[in-house]
């Protein structure tokens, strides 16, 4: 999918949610941010520049990528391995996403990623709803056991 077409598709999906896409645009092309209460939802669209072992099977057909990221908590300093193991176990049950961990920022997030040509505006609301549901659920279920702290929007 051409990157410009993917940008238009993402902006149509945002518009269809009743949000003005111009209000959500990030600093760089292909970046948007939504809020669900104070929870940030990052949208990114880009074109991979080279294949890697994890995307080789689609790279030649579609270099574009669409991703939704919902950072929801900072990983605990105590019992971190147990927390990360719990995220991996729960991944099996998730629809529309997976847990991930950004070690640099010490943030656990939920992510949805597809080739740009696979993204459909009709799927956007269920994707957002699902990721936000999982973020809320994971935080509330695990916050006491792991002393979790929320990631909230800076705006």
XYZ file of C-alpha atoms in Angstrom:
155
model
C 0.000 0.000 0.000
C 1.276 3.477 -0.784
C 2.121 5.342 2.392
C -0.002 8.359 1.453
C -3.004 6.041 0.953
C -2.410 4.511 4.380
C -2.300 7.980 5.954
C -5.665 8.772 4.366
C -7.130 5.471 5.566
C -5.982 6.135 9.140
C -7.376 9.661 9.066
C -10.693 8.361 7.740
C -10.816 5.852 10.619
C -10.141 8.637 13.118
C -12.815 10.809 11.490
C -15.313 7.930 11.543
C -14.838 7.782 15.342
C -16.087 11.347 15.519
C -12.649 12.882 16.092
C -11.034 15.538 13.919
C -7.835 13.941 12.505
C -6.081 17.318 12.459
C -6.396 17.480 16.255
C -4.650 14.117 16.651
C -1.645 14.557 14.343
C 1.822 14.201 15.810
C 4.924 16.156 14.952
C 5.858 13.857 12.073
C 3.754 12.563 9.193
C 2.268 9.178 10.013
C 1.843 9.849 13.733
C -1.382 10.476 15.624
C -2.427 10.393 19.271
C -5.869 9.745 20.698
C -6.952 9.786 24.325
C -9.307 7.478 26.151
C -9.861 9.387 29.364
C -6.196 10.016 30.294
C -4.826 6.916 28.533
C -2.712 7.731 25.465
C -3.284 5.790 22.248
C -0.532 6.185 19.675
C -1.124 5.495 15.992
C 1.765 5.128 13.586
C 1.988 4.441 9.864
C 5.300 4.010 8.088
C 7.109 2.156 5.380
C 9.790 -0.345 6.321
C 13.030 0.383 4.514
C 14.363 -3.148 4.595
C 13.161 -6.618 5.342
C 14.084 -8.454 8.515
C 13.633 -12.093 9.517
C 10.307 -11.260 11.160
C 8.620 -9.579 8.209
C 10.283 -11.156 5.171
C 7.132 -12.987 4.081
C 5.162 -9.776 3.455
C 7.889 -7.203 2.809
C 8.045 -7.555 -0.982
C 4.248 -7.294 -1.308
C 3.637 -4.503 1.205
C 6.289 -2.415 2.951
C 3.730 -0.243 4.763
C 2.907 -0.821 8.425
C 0.055 0.353 10.639
C 0.424 0.172 14.410
C -1.615 1.134 17.464
C 0.214 1.323 20.814
C -1.405 1.757 24.219
C 1.218 2.175 26.947
C -0.580 1.437 30.192
C 1.897 0.971 33.044
C 5.500 1.177 34.097
C 6.990 -2.245 34.719
C 7.677 -3.007 38.353
C 11.210 -2.972 39.686
C 10.436 -5.836 42.046
C 9.076 -9.057 40.576
C 9.711 -7.781 37.042
C 10.361 -11.257 35.632
C 7.098 -12.536 37.084
C 5.231 -9.547 35.644
C 6.701 -10.047 32.161
C 5.971 -13.764 32.314
C 2.345 -12.979 33.195
C 2.123 -10.711 30.121
C 3.395 -13.527 27.894
C 0.916 -16.013 29.328
C -2.010 -13.609 28.899
C -1.006 -12.854 25.269
C -2.511 -16.178 24.221
C -5.992 -14.937 25.125
C -5.891 -11.511 23.481
C -7.755 -10.462 20.360
C -6.522 -7.493 18.304
C -3.238 -7.148 20.125
C -0.363 -8.336 22.216
C 1.535 -7.159 25.249
C 4.995 -5.756 24.723
C 7.685 -4.216 26.914
C 9.849 -1.205 26.113
C 12.903 -1.693 28.301
C 14.365 1.748 27.525
C 11.296 3.547 28.904
C 10.358 0.718 31.312
C 6.818 0.710 29.885
C 4.415 -2.157 29.288
C 2.050 -1.592 26.371
C -0.520 -3.248 24.209
C 0.184 -3.202 20.490
C -1.710 -3.982 17.313
C 0.362 -4.124 14.101
C -0.545 -5.126 10.552
C 0.708 -4.511 7.028
C -0.866 -1.282 5.794
C -2.888 -3.085 3.133
C -4.551 -5.201 5.849
C -5.848 -2.260 7.865
C -9.579 -1.602 7.478
C -11.336 1.452 8.856
C -14.224 -0.773 9.940
C -11.819 -2.622 12.275
C -10.489 0.531 13.913
C -13.069 1.016 16.683
C -12.980 -2.648 17.802
C -9.167 -2.523 17.825
C -9.115 0.613 19.976
C -11.865 -0.716 22.258
C -10.096 -4.068 22.659
C -6.665 -2.617 23.419
C -8.078 -0.128 25.916
C -10.157 -2.842 27.579
C -7.077 -5.040 27.978
C -5.010 -2.122 29.272
C -7.611 -1.308 31.918
C -8.123 -4.922 32.853
C -4.400 -5.738 33.105
C -3.712 -2.664 35.178
C -6.574 -3.255 37.631
C -5.998 -7.006 37.958
C -2.218 -6.712 38.439
C -1.694 -3.312 40.079
C -1.679 -4.529 43.680
C 0.363 -7.683 43.133
C 3.076 -5.813 41.189
C 2.692 -2.242 42.578
C 2.040 -0.889 39.099
C 2.038 2.786 38.199
C -0.065 4.033 35.271
C 1.167 5.724 32.128
C -0.977 8.804 31.577
C -1.038 11.356 28.804
C 1.271 14.332 29.096
C -1.186 16.634 27.349
